[in-house]
XYZ file of C-alpha atoms in Angstrom:
749
model
C -50.072 -115.049 -30.839
C -52.456 -112.582 -29.201
C -54.831 -113.078 -26.317
C -58.024 -115.014 -27.023
C -60.878 -112.523 -27.256
C -63.235 -114.959 -25.548
C -61.152 -114.489 -22.380
C -61.090 -110.720 -22.922
C -64.880 -110.609 -23.342
C -65.458 -112.639 -20.182
C -63.177 -110.376 -18.111
C -64.628 -107.196 -19.639
C -68.123 -108.281 -18.599
C -66.966 -108.519 -14.972
C -65.429 -105.032 -14.849
C -66.862 -101.574 -14.286
C -66.271 -100.099 -17.726
C -66.434 -96.679 -19.340
C -65.929 -95.024 -22.708
C -62.284 -94.067 -23.161
C -61.343 -90.447 -22.440
C -60.240 -89.093 -25.797
C -58.212 -86.282 -24.228
C -56.010 -88.310 -21.891
C -54.179 -90.687 -24.231
C -50.404 -90.414 -23.759
C -48.457 -93.133 -25.600
C -44.961 -93.136 -27.059
C -45.094 -95.202 -30.269
C -41.967 -93.842 -31.927
C -40.409 -96.420 -34.246
C -43.390 -98.784 -33.925
C -45.147 -100.280 -36.957
C -48.619 -101.803 -36.624
C -49.531 -104.150 -39.470
C -53.203 -104.660 -38.688
C -56.368 -102.595 -39.012
C -58.846 -101.621 -36.313
C -61.486 -103.123 -38.600
C -59.970 -106.562 -37.954
C -60.199 -106.081 -34.181
C -63.674 -104.587 -34.366
C -65.059 -107.568 -36.267
C -63.457 -109.994 -33.832
C -65.047 -108.133 -30.917
C -68.418 -108.078 -32.672
C -68.480 -111.886 -32.571
C -68.951 -111.765 -28.772
C -72.377 -110.896 -27.381
C -70.894 -109.433 -24.182
C -69.107 -106.797 -26.284
C -72.336 -105.516 -27.866
C -74.182 -102.821 -25.924
C -77.957 -102.390 -25.621
C -78.035 -100.213 -28.748
C -76.197 -102.769 -30.870
C -72.885 -100.908 -30.810
C -69.572 -102.753 -30.554
C -67.435 -102.117 -27.466
C -63.722 -102.645 -28.139
C -61.873 -103.230 -24.844
C -58.510 -101.476 -24.415
C -55.501 -102.960 -22.658
C -52.658 -101.277 -20.808
C -49.970 -99.679 -23.034
C -47.355 -102.268 -22.022
C -49.421 -105.328 -21.111
C -52.596 -107.192 -22.007
C -54.308 -106.293 -18.715
C -57.634 -104.531 -19.301
C -57.987 -100.843 -18.428
C -61.771 -100.989 -18.112
C -62.071 -98.468 -20.930
C -63.319 -99.143 -24.425
C -63.763 -97.661 -27.876
C -67.315 -97.597 -29.206
C -68.218 -98.471 -32.798
C -71.618 -97.656 -34.256
C -73.118 -98.544 -37.642
C -76.500 -97.016 -36.843
C -75.424 -93.493 -37.764
C -75.561 -92.211 -41.335
C -71.815 -92.782 -41.557
C -70.367 -95.560 -39.351
C -67.735 -94.287 -36.919
C -65.820 -94.967 -33.720
C -66.496 -92.953 -30.586
C -64.457 -91.661 -27.623
C -65.484 -89.421 -24.724
C -64.545 -85.765 -25.055
C -64.270 -84.367 -21.513
C -63.933 -80.789 -22.731
C -67.337 -80.946 -24.419
C -68.870 -83.598 -22.135
C -69.987 -85.555 -25.197
C -68.964 -88.388 -27.488
C -66.508 -87.438 -30.221
C -66.615 -89.375 -33.508
C -63.563 -90.785 -35.275
C -64.116 -91.850 -38.883
C -63.533 -95.408 -40.050
C -60.762 -94.189 -42.353
C -59.124 -92.141 -39.589
C -59.113 -94.655 -36.736
C -56.020 -96.478 -38.003
C -54.082 -93.220 -37.821
C -54.716 -92.925 -34.062
C -52.828 -94.440 -31.133
C -55.818 -96.523 -30.089
C -54.517 -99.377 -32.206
C -51.606 -99.679 -29.783
C -54.104 -100.434 -27.015
C -55.715 -103.342 -28.903
C -52.612 -104.906 -30.483
C -52.702 -107.939 -28.192
C -56.155 -108.804 -29.548
C -54.485 -109.724 -32.878
C -52.206 -112.538 -33.982
C -49.434 -110.010 -34.685
C -48.531 -109.317 -31.037
C -48.060 -111.574 -28.023
C -47.748 -110.144 -24.492
C -44.592 -110.920 -22.536
C -46.745 -111.926 -19.578
C -50.011 -113.842 -19.773
C -52.726 -111.519 -18.385
C -54.224 -112.358 -15.009
C -57.683 -113.131 -16.371
C -56.437 -115.928 -18.656
C -56.514 -119.468 -17.312
C -53.053 -120.622 -18.351
C -54.110 -124.254 -18.241
C -56.514 -123.637 -21.105
C -54.882 -120.744 -22.939
C -53.184 -121.422 -26.220
C -53.855 -122.299 -29.849
C -57.020 -124.214 -28.980
C -58.746 -121.013 -27.794
C -61.341 -120.167 -30.404
C -63.743 -117.396 -31.311
C -67.351 -118.479 -31.606
C -70.120 -117.126 -33.837
C -73.489 -118.405 -32.702
C -76.530 -118.714 -34.969
C -79.176 -116.025 -34.651
C -81.688 -118.767 -33.845
C -81.811 -122.544 -34.087
C -84.121 -124.577 -36.274
C -86.173 -127.412 -34.876
C -85.486 -130.878 -36.288
C -88.688 -130.593 -38.297
C -87.694 -127.194 -39.704
C -84.231 -128.493 -40.589
C -85.715 -131.388 -42.545
C -88.143 -129.037 -44.272
C -85.181 -126.878 -45.273
C -83.630 -129.811 -47.152
C -86.999 -130.862 -48.565
C -87.371 -127.353 -49.976
C -83.953 -127.616 -51.640
C -84.923 -130.910 -53.294
C -88.218 -129.396 -54.453
C -86.323 -126.421 -55.843
C -84.098 -128.705 -57.939
C -87.157 -130.577 -59.218
C -88.810 -127.272 -60.138
C -85.690 -126.169 -62.006
C -85.716 -129.427 -63.980
C -89.318 -128.827 -65.017
C -88.606 -125.182 -65.815
C -85.754 -126.150 -68.144
C -87.941 -128.679 -69.947
C -90.776 -126.171 -70.319
C -88.382 -123.527 -71.639
C -86.896 -125.881 -74.233
C -90.305 -127.170 -75.358
C -91.542 -123.611 -75.759
C -88.468 -122.615 -77.752
C -88.716 -125.707 -79.953
C -92.378 -124.961 -80.681
C -91.988 -121.236 -81.334
C -88.700 -121.115 -83.257
C -87.699 -122.551 -86.581
C -85.311 -125.465 -86.198
C -82.492 -123.348 -87.593
C -83.064 -120.600 -85.005
C -83.433 -123.147 -82.199
C -80.122 -124.808 -82.933
C -78.388 -121.414 -83.084
C -79.642 -120.533 -79.608
C -79.579 -123.953 -77.949
C -77.803 -127.298 -78.118
C -78.837 -129.265 -81.195
C -77.432 -131.051 -84.215
C -77.323 -128.154 -86.690
C -78.419 -129.976 -89.841
C -81.456 -131.940 -90.855
C -80.229 -135.518 -91.030
C -81.360 -137.638 -93.985
C -83.333 -140.674 -92.877
C -80.845 -142.990 -94.530
C -78.518 -142.117 -91.668
C -81.018 -143.308 -89.041
C -82.446 -146.614 -87.943
C -85.168 -147.680 -85.526
C -85.682 -150.983 -83.719
C -88.718 -153.091 -84.454
C -90.520 -151.984 -81.309
C -90.146 -148.330 -82.162
C -88.523 -147.601 -78.814
C -84.868 -147.087 -79.764
C -83.429 -145.190 -82.698
C -79.840 -144.565 -83.728
C -79.010 -141.376 -85.587
C -75.785 -141.023 -87.515
C -74.281 -137.655 -88.369
C -72.481 -137.902 -91.725
C -68.748 -137.722 -91.119
C -68.387 -134.949 -93.663
C -70.575 -132.832 -91.359
C -68.345 -133.515 -88.349
C -65.274 -131.550 -87.284
C -65.503 -132.599 -83.636
C -67.434 -135.216 -81.680
C -71.161 -134.796 -81.079
C -70.675 -133.677 -77.441
C -67.948 -131.178 -78.306
C -69.652 -129.853 -81.427
C -73.321 -129.859 -80.471
C -73.472 -130.020 -76.663
C -75.351 -133.328 -76.586
C -74.175 -135.864 -73.994
C -75.197 -139.311 -72.708
C -78.295 -139.219 -70.478
C -79.519 -135.955 -71.982
C -83.239 -135.796 -72.637
C -83.691 -134.896 -76.309
C -86.378 -134.009 -78.849
C -86.481 -135.597 -82.304
C -88.491 -133.757 -84.934
C -89.369 -134.636 -88.501
C -88.086 -131.705 -90.535
C -89.020 -133.288 -93.856
C -91.398 -136.270 -94.140
C -90.243 -137.034 -97.672
C -92.706 -139.309 -99.462
C -94.679 -140.111 -96.311
C -98.029 -138.537 -95.534
C -98.414 -137.965 -91.790
C -101.752 -137.713 -90.018
C -102.531 -134.406 -88.322
C -102.424 -136.134 -84.922
C -98.952 -137.456 -85.691
C -97.633 -134.033 -86.704
C -99.262 -132.389 -83.695
C -97.599 -134.855 -81.314
C -94.097 -134.062 -82.576
C -91.390 -133.796 -81.477
C -90.698 -137.227 -80.024
C -88.997 -137.084 -76.658
C -86.417 -139.530 -75.372
C -83.110 -139.958 -73.582
C -79.724 -140.311 -75.238
C -78.364 -143.709 -74.233
C -75.080 -143.865 -76.103
C -73.101 -141.203 -77.917
C -70.050 -141.977 -79.990
C -68.042 -139.730 -82.273
C -70.820 -139.319 -84.827
C -73.701 -141.502 -83.591
C -76.369 -140.958 -80.974
C -78.678 -143.709 -79.723
C -81.947 -142.519 -78.188
C -84.395 -144.473 -76.029
C -87.781 -142.969 -76.849
C -90.284 -141.920 -74.209
C -92.822 -144.706 -73.764
C -95.581 -142.451 -72.389
C -98.875 -142.293 -74.225
C -98.401 -138.667 -75.159
C -95.671 -139.686 -77.573
C -97.351 -142.700 -79.149
C -98.721 -140.880 -82.209
C -95.411 -139.109 -82.745
C -93.485 -142.383 -82.519
C -95.826 -143.955 -85.042
C -95.215 -141.080 -87.450
C -91.471 -141.260 -86.887
C -91.520 -145.016 -87.569
C -93.368 -144.445 -90.863
C -90.779 -141.933 -92.033
C -87.904 -144.203 -90.998
C -89.449 -147.177 -92.801
C -89.866 -145.123 -95.980
C -86.169 -144.180 -95.859
C -86.889 -140.608 -96.994
C -87.071 -137.165 -95.387
C -84.929 -135.652 -92.641
C -84.923 -135.322 -88.834
C -83.481 -132.886 -86.300
C -82.282 -133.583 -82.750
C -82.295 -130.932 -80.001
C -81.589 -131.037 -76.281
C -84.601 -131.002 -73.970
C -82.925 -131.394 -70.588
C -79.481 -132.148 -69.211
C -80.131 -134.115 -66.027
C -76.500 -134.292 -64.928
C -76.146 -130.955 -63.062
C -79.479 -131.487 -61.323
C -78.537 -135.043 -60.345
C -75.307 -133.686 -58.894
C -77.151 -131.035 -56.909
C -79.579 -133.592 -55.497
C -76.670 -135.818 -54.477
C -74.938 -132.892 -52.734
C -78.118 -132.030 -50.826
C -78.442 -135.611 -49.616
C -74.749 -135.846 -48.698
C -74.919 -132.640 -46.669
C -78.133 -133.730 -45.003
C -76.555 -137.011 -43.884
C -73.334 -135.455 -42.537
C -74.281 -134.082 -39.123
C -71.441 -131.561 -38.816
C -71.940 -130.159 -42.309
C -75.706 -130.141 -41.971
C -75.587 -128.245 -38.680
C -73.527 -125.458 -40.263
C -75.749 -125.157 -43.339
C -78.952 -125.032 -41.300
C -77.320 -122.637 -38.847
C -77.829 -124.886 -35.836
C -74.208 -125.112 -34.686
C -71.789 -122.305 -33.812
C -69.165 -121.393 -36.398
C -65.666 -121.484 -34.942
C -62.576 -119.413 -35.728
C -59.105 -120.446 -34.590
C -56.823 -117.367 -34.652
C -53.723 -119.561 -34.527
C -54.389 -120.592 -38.140
C -53.582 -117.028 -39.242
C -50.502 -116.643 -37.080
C -47.351 -115.555 -38.907
C -49.243 -115.154 -42.198
C -49.128 -111.777 -43.906
C -50.621 -110.483 -47.130
C -48.408 -107.603 -48.303
C -50.156 -107.365 -51.683
C -53.571 -106.746 -50.076
C -55.058 -103.674 -48.461
C -56.060 -103.822 -44.802
C -59.649 -104.895 -45.509
C -58.608 -107.599 -47.951
C -55.922 -108.787 -45.545
C -58.450 -108.931 -42.723
C -60.766 -111.025 -44.900
C -57.973 -113.430 -45.822
C -56.907 -113.796 -42.183
C -60.471 -114.452 -41.062
C -60.824 -117.048 -43.809
C -57.630 -118.777 -42.668
C -58.938 -118.847 -39.103
C -62.323 -120.315 -40.066
C -62.834 -123.914 -39.007
C -66.025 -124.476 -40.975
C -67.046 -121.632 -43.239
C -66.528 -117.925 -43.847
C -68.045 -115.370 -46.222
C -66.089 -112.599 -47.933
C -68.463 -109.817 -48.949
C -66.981 -108.099 -51.983
C -68.996 -105.180 -53.408
C -68.130 -104.069 -56.972
C -64.483 -103.196 -57.516
C -63.274 -104.077 -54.016
C -60.789 -106.766 -55.087
C -62.722 -109.887 -54.136
C -61.013 -112.188 -56.621
C -57.605 -110.671 -55.827
C -58.204 -111.537 -52.171
C -59.176 -115.107 -53.051
C -56.008 -115.597 -55.104
C -53.801 -114.381 -52.240
C -55.697 -116.655 -49.852
C -55.321 -119.649 -52.179
C -51.580 -119.087 -52.454
C -51.251 -118.834 -48.671
C -53.155 -122.091 -48.187
C -51.053 -123.858 -50.815
C -47.862 -122.692 -49.088
C -49.171 -124.335 -45.915
C -49.538 -127.606 -47.803
C -53.327 -127.482 -47.989
C -55.121 -129.015 -50.945
C -57.433 -126.344 -52.330
C -60.496 -126.559 -54.568
C -61.277 -123.265 -56.336
C -64.722 -122.982 -57.877
C -67.163 -120.637 -59.523
C -70.580 -121.119 -61.085
C -69.426 -120.457 -64.659
C -66.471 -121.661 -66.709
C -65.325 -118.100 -67.369
C -65.243 -117.186 -63.670
C -63.456 -120.452 -62.873
C -60.787 -119.718 -65.477
C -60.443 -116.187 -64.133
C -59.447 -117.658 -60.775
C -56.533 -119.398 -62.506
C -55.190 -116.916 -65.045
C -56.798 -113.562 -64.210
C -55.967 -111.211 -67.080
C -53.092 -113.387 -68.356
C -52.897 -114.220 -72.060
C -50.716 -116.573 -74.074
C -48.130 -113.764 -74.210
C -48.556 -111.915 -70.899
C -48.752 -112.953 -67.250
C -50.988 -111.428 -64.592
C -48.547 -111.221 -61.686
C -51.327 -111.633 -59.113
C -52.727 -114.822 -60.662
C -52.400 -118.490 -59.764
C -50.915 -118.868 -63.236
C -48.006 -116.625 -62.201
C -47.520 -118.655 -59.023
C -47.527 -121.870 -61.052
C -44.918 -120.523 -63.480
C -42.706 -119.623 -60.519
C -43.001 -123.156 -59.148
C -44.835 -121.951 -56.041
C -47.765 -124.318 -56.601
C -49.302 -126.664 -59.159
C -52.737 -126.220 -60.741
C -55.136 -128.569 -62.512
C -58.352 -127.584 -64.304
C -61.062 -130.255 -64.416
C -64.115 -130.264 -66.673
C -64.334 -129.708 -70.414
C -66.103 -126.362 -70.669
C -63.166 -123.946 -70.670
C -62.891 -121.628 -73.665
C -59.688 -120.000 -72.451
C -56.778 -120.969 -74.693
C -54.176 -120.533 -71.954
C -56.151 -122.631 -69.472
C -56.709 -125.372 -72.041
C -53.048 -125.474 -73.013
C -51.483 -125.475 -69.552
C -54.006 -126.747 -67.003
C -56.758 -128.869 -68.566
C -55.829 -132.542 -68.379
C -53.383 -132.133 -65.505
C -53.713 -134.628 -62.658
C -56.107 -133.348 -60.015
C -54.837 -135.867 -57.476
C -51.316 -134.423 -57.452
C -52.143 -130.712 -57.902
C -51.995 -128.261 -55.011
C -54.920 -126.309 -56.444
C -57.760 -127.805 -58.466
C -60.094 -125.477 -60.379
C -63.579 -126.597 -61.375
C -67.055 -125.289 -61.920
C -69.342 -126.084 -59.020
C -71.040 -128.814 -61.022
C -67.748 -130.410 -62.118
C -66.672 -130.597 -58.467
C -69.195 -133.425 -58.069
C -66.515 -135.881 -59.192
C -64.658 -135.480 -55.896
C -65.267 -137.419 -52.693
C -66.635 -135.885 -49.510
C -63.937 -133.836 -47.733
C -61.341 -134.713 -50.382
C -59.986 -131.154 -50.119
C -58.813 -129.210 -47.099
C -60.451 -125.996 -48.297
C -62.947 -125.053 -51.012
C -62.906 -121.442 -52.225
C -66.028 -120.417 -54.133
C -66.105 -117.169 -56.114
C -69.327 -115.475 -57.259
C -71.070 -117.546 -54.564
C -73.964 -115.095 -54.279
C -74.943 -115.886 -57.889
C -75.230 -119.635 -57.286
C -78.102 -121.554 -55.751
C -77.718 -123.363 -52.443
C -77.872 -126.824 -54.104
C -75.130 -125.863 -56.588
C -72.874 -124.511 -53.838
C -73.349 -127.610 -51.696
C -71.341 -129.552 -54.296
C -67.964 -127.905 -53.492
C -69.071 -127.517 -49.857
C -69.377 -131.315 -49.642
C -65.974 -131.837 -51.245
C -63.960 -129.907 -48.624
C -63.501 -129.770 -44.869
C -63.673 -125.956 -44.857
C -65.385 -123.595 -47.298
C -64.798 -119.935 -48.108
C -67.592 -118.197 -50.021
C -67.065 -114.880 -51.791
C -69.802 -112.782 -53.323
C -72.116 -109.814 -52.964
C -75.692 -110.463 -51.864
C -76.572 -106.860 -52.713
C -76.408 -107.770 -56.408
C -78.642 -110.149 -58.352
C -79.310 -113.550 -56.780
C -79.457 -116.898 -58.571
C -82.634 -117.415 -60.588
C -83.862 -113.821 -60.455
C -87.178 -112.823 -61.989
C -87.110 -111.827 -65.631
C -89.268 -109.562 -67.756
C -91.289 -112.634 -68.765
C -91.611 -114.424 -65.445
C -91.869 -113.429 -61.809
C -90.154 -115.982 -59.598
C -89.890 -116.376 -55.881
C -86.379 -115.144 -55.191
C -83.988 -117.957 -54.313
C -81.177 -116.963 -51.994
C -77.631 -118.238 -52.305
C -75.805 -120.200 -49.608
C -73.761 -117.027 -49.102
C -76.853 -114.977 -48.249
C -78.436 -117.835 -46.311
C -75.422 -118.046 -43.981
C -75.403 -114.275 -43.516
C -79.038 -114.568 -42.472
C -78.452 -117.512 -40.120
C -75.301 -116.177 -38.429
C -75.419 -112.429 -38.994
C -72.600 -110.275 -40.344
C -70.116 -111.806 -37.893
C -69.615 -114.753 -40.258
C -68.450 -112.401 -43.007
C -65.830 -109.770 -43.770
C -66.693 -106.725 -45.874
C -64.145 -105.444 -48.380
C -64.524 -101.705 -47.938
C -62.328 -99.967 -50.517
C -63.456 -99.870 -54.139
C -61.013 -99.388 -57.013
C -63.433 -99.361 -59.969
C -65.438 -96.136 -60.055
C -65.173 -92.401 -59.884
C -66.421 -91.446 -56.424
C -69.433 -89.563 -57.824
C -70.550 -92.764 -59.553
C -69.974 -94.852 -56.432
C -71.580 -92.559 -53.853
C -75.254 -93.368 -54.415
C -74.862 -97.155 -54.496
C -72.596 -96.963 -51.454
C -75.208 -95.076 -49.430
C -78.269 -96.923 -50.770
C -76.997 -100.495 -50.767
C -73.910 -100.677 -48.529
C -74.885 -98.347 -45.667
C -72.100 -95.923 -46.555
C -69.434 -98.384 -45.442
C -67.337 -98.236 -48.618
C -64.523 -95.852 -49.435
C -63.031 -94.942 -52.804
C -59.339 -95.452 -53.498
C -57.322 -92.331 -54.256
C -56.355 -93.559 -57.734
C -59.910 -93.627 -59.074
C -61.547 -91.036 -56.839
C -61.675 -88.370 -59.563
C -61.428 -90.543 -62.674
C -62.926 -88.980 -65.813
C -62.455 -89.391 -69.565
C -62.155 -86.638 -72.157
C -63.595 -83.986 -69.851
C -66.980 -85.733 -69.658
C -68.988 -85.551 -66.432
C -68.789 -88.774 -64.419
C -72.559 -89.097 -63.989
C -75.424 -87.676 -66.037
C -79.101 -88.531 -66.488
C -81.620 -87.851 -69.240
C -85.298 -87.533 -68.395
C -87.002 -88.778 -71.562
C -90.771 -88.432 -71.842
C -91.177 -90.919 -74.652
C -93.378 -93.998 -74.658
C -92.812 -97.719 -74.429
C -93.955 -100.226 -77.032
C -94.326 -103.992 -76.901
C -91.678 -105.836 -78.884
C -92.817 -109.093 -80.503
C -95.446 -109.477 -77.786
C -92.967 -110.422 -75.071
C -90.682 -107.509 -74.266
C -90.585 -103.708 -74.299
C -88.772 -101.151 -76.405
C -88.599 -97.364 -76.251
C -87.539 -95.622 -79.442
C -87.126 -92.203 -77.802
C -84.688 -93.584 -75.253
C -82.885 -95.569 -77.954
C -82.210 -92.338 -79.870
C -80.730 -90.700 -76.761
C -78.579 -93.749 -76.077
C -77.288 -93.825 -79.666
C -76.384 -90.138 -79.490
C -74.494 -90.703 -76.238
C -72.605 -93.648 -77.740
C -71.393 -91.555 -80.680
C -70.614 -88.613 -78.415
C -68.351 -90.887 -76.378
C -66.664 -92.300 -79.477
C -66.018 -88.805 -80.849
C -64.420 -87.920 -77.505
C -61.887 -90.693 -78.054
C -63.466 -93.511 -76.063
C -63.090 -96.774 -77.983
C -66.293 -98.718 -78.763
C -65.103 -101.717 -76.746
C -64.801 -99.427 -73.706
C -68.511 -98.569 -73.890
C -71.327 -100.735 -72.558
C -75.057 -100.206 -73.052
C -77.374 -101.865 -70.540
C -81.119 -102.293 -70.479
C -83.447 -104.492 -68.442
C -85.501 -105.428 -71.512
C -84.295 -107.585 -74.399
C -86.649 -105.800 -76.772
C -84.685 -102.595 -76.268
C -81.425 -104.184 -77.438
C -82.601 -104.243 -81.052
C -84.070 -100.744 -80.776
C -80.732 -99.356 -79.577
C -78.755 -101.136 -82.301
C -81.188 -99.848 -84.931
C -80.852 -96.300 -83.565
C -77.052 -96.474 -83.687
C -77.218 -97.789 -87.233
C -79.481 -94.909 -88.308
C -76.952 -92.325 -87.144
C -74.226 -93.246 -89.629
C -75.398 -96.345 -91.477
C -73.465 -98.838 -89.387
C -73.564 -100.226 -85.883
C -70.357 -99.669 -83.866
C -68.944 -102.693 -81.990
C -70.410 -101.565 -78.667
C -71.671 -104.264 -76.316
C -75.438 -103.906 -75.851
C -76.955 -106.369 -73.392
C -79.306 -106.836 -70.470
C -78.372 -105.621 -67.001
C -78.504 -109.193 -65.733
C -76.025 -110.387 -68.359
C -73.595 -107.592 -67.487
C -73.213 -108.552 -63.822
C -69.503 -109.067 -63.176
C -68.402 -106.881 -66.110
C -67.202 -103.285 -66.310
C -66.581 -100.602 -68.947
C -65.123 -97.114 -69.007
C -68.521 -95.724 -70.008
C -71.873 -97.304 -69.204
C -75.179 -96.093 -70.653
C -78.382 -97.465 -69.106
C -81.813 -97.356 -70.763
C -84.644 -98.131 -68.314
C -87.306 -98.329 -71.105
C -90.556 -98.131 -69.104
C -92.621 -95.005 -69.857
C -96.382 -94.881 -69.309
C -98.960 -92.690 -67.581
C -100.021 -95.479 -65.206
C -96.529 -95.741 -63.732
C -96.172 -99.444 -64.547
C -92.552 -100.501 -64.098
C -92.805 -104.301 -64.078
C -89.898 -106.228 -62.628
C -87.738 -103.072 -62.495
C -89.174 -102.157 -59.109
C -89.813 -105.556 -57.550
C -88.988 -105.206 -53.839
C -85.468 -106.324 -52.962
C -84.740 -107.816 -56.374
C -85.366 -104.530 -58.194
C -82.864 -102.759 -55.953
C -80.262 -105.398 -56.711
C -80.757 -105.034 -60.452
C -80.422 -101.269 -60.114
C -77.255 -101.734 -58.058
C -75.743 -103.849 -60.837
C -76.597 -101.191 -63.422
C -75.084 -98.372 -61.364
C -71.800 -100.116 -60.563
C -70.456 -101.195 -63.988
C -68.954 -97.827 -65.056
C -65.439 -96.661 -64.251
C -65.357 -93.104 -65.623
C -68.822 -92.152 -66.853
C -72.362 -93.341 -66.119
C -75.306 -92.189 -68.255
C -78.851 -92.967 -67.064
C -81.695 -92.662 -69.587
C -85.304 -93.037 -68.484
C -88.725 -91.582 -67.867
C -88.176 -90.613 -64.251
C -91.843 -89.832 -63.625
C -92.699 -93.426 -64.478
C -89.793 -94.850 -62.509
C -90.787 -92.857 -59.409
C -94.554 -93.480 -59.503
C -95.881 -95.071 -56.320
C -98.379 -97.916 -56.812
C -100.357 -100.163 -54.472
C -97.992 -103.090 -54.833
C -94.775 -103.477 -52.808
C -91.874 -101.995 -54.743
C -88.489 -100.297 -54.558
C -89.779 -97.061 -56.106
C -88.367 -95.182 -53.111
C -84.869 -96.155 -54.233
C -85.451 -94.718 -57.717
C -86.835 -91.589 -56.074
C -83.710 -91.304 -53.920
C -81.543 -91.756 -57.028
C -83.473 -88.967 -58.768
C -82.875 -86.674 -55.793
C -79.175 -87.516 -55.843
C -78.967 -86.663 -59.547
C -80.894 -83.415 -59.130
C -78.664 -82.332 -56.239
C -75.674 -82.665 -58.543
C -77.406 -80.829 -61.393
C -76.865 -83.955 -63.488
C -80.288 -84.157 -65.195
C -81.131 -83.094 -68.761
C -84.718 -83.029 -70.052
C -85.558 -84.681 -73.395
C -88.908 -84.801 -75.151
C -89.757 -88.059 -76.887
């Protein structure tokens, strides 16, 4: 393996050093192949404080052409410029000459850093290495940016427990509000509930009025209560009298409904509920008892709160808090170690250089590593290759995501019952390379259910689970946990798989929406993910950025790249000039319409809806299939307005997905049309321009399209400065970008 960079950094600090002369490099590399990127070396160097200059630039020491002895010269890497680049000294101009990030791997400078990688080992140990301590145990160290006091560390965990308690209360409040405001039929369509009013003859109540058993008629059942209605043991539920029958209820009894309680036992078609004994429910229980005694009428049962995921999160917080080594990493009080020997002799031929670098860094991590995957950069592809490499080494791997769909995607990718995604774990399992088990009962993927649900998790090489389902495993039961979409999950949720494994790899993008973002109805304090928290505690050195995007036309990608990713991303050649049917890749409409309140809670904008509908049909007429078109809006009220506008154009609504921006995170379409909705003289933009969070929502909206992006809004409103903190400057910069490309059309509302 290569030379430990800790030794290199120590020796470099002792030398008189200078920027390498870019005009004097004479190296014969004929017939030589270098299978690593300068990015890999640069990130390794950046983990050492002695290799960072006073301006925050990374100094990359160079060794002799034929040995690992230091020359005293270095390459310079700077991210502070508009476009990050490497630098060498140009003697002819007496100045620093820039070499682009994309161009550096085409130079001979890689030859002079090859011994800093696991791919090359010098014939002779360099003089500055203590041979008594050199070897596989030499490790790179990433120190925390600052350490927390013991009091601060305990407050950190107290905050997490308070957050879980707040989320419990928020769920209860949301369900109570929905139960009060919706008809029972609408409630059960949107939430977990038994979908029929149950005749009282199918219920019974104990003499004390504290326990009732409700029986669902078998003719109403096709599956068990949990599978059919989403009600499980220990759920908090609400029981309402839908029809009092012959009983006359007092106003106080009706007002106190529904009765709240906790499901104690659930069998195939029966649910036993222990009623809440608090005084607030006493009148309701009395009314319920009267109806039960009369043996007439009907009741409904809906879920109030599922305590299980919150209980699991609390347990994971407490487990992490009690385990000193795990706790010190989460709080950022201990260094994070990387052992390069773990990545020795491992190659990733199916990955690009940035993905390969990320996988190698993840293999080397002793505690934790973050893979930063902006849209379209192949984050999940990298995780699959990493999982396969770990399984080949005999490691037991837990793969997780926050949702069932994302968890299943880690197993089968785009595979179906008839086709196989060659880059998936499913393909590896079919080839006998590894075995996979899927735990939990929430999968809706037919292939996953047929082949992987019910398999033994104890004997599988790879176990896939949602974060919550991973609570069934013991502490450190797995060698490695790999968590996808980690930036969309709360810290308590992510601590569940973190507790279950000795090492954890988190993949996500903290430049997109965080867990529990504000909505149009409620402004919340933004909760960061464990992914973002670790980036904050340790800096970028604990992460690897995937830099090449394969999703978007370059014109679509350019603004988000500059605004949100500091210009560090490149566009792959295959999609650089992607278009469909001769349509421009990016266009905006400036619509001076007006917003209206929709049902008192949301906003709609009829003028924008008409423009969106016209753009949908224009795309369809150009040969773009409806299922290749996505329409996004921040406001739920606009969804109906857009569907109505499409229906008015030809009397029917095409099967185009119309949804909120938040719901579309993680998805993509050939054509994306965004309606921003807000239009008023006061420049009120609501949660669209919340600082930080508003930028992330905009980033999601701008990065879903592959071939064509259409932006519809009142740009005067979106760019109006107000007294409150906001991200209006980002909308203003987007407007300037669009105007520079002559991509704006004016529309009167």
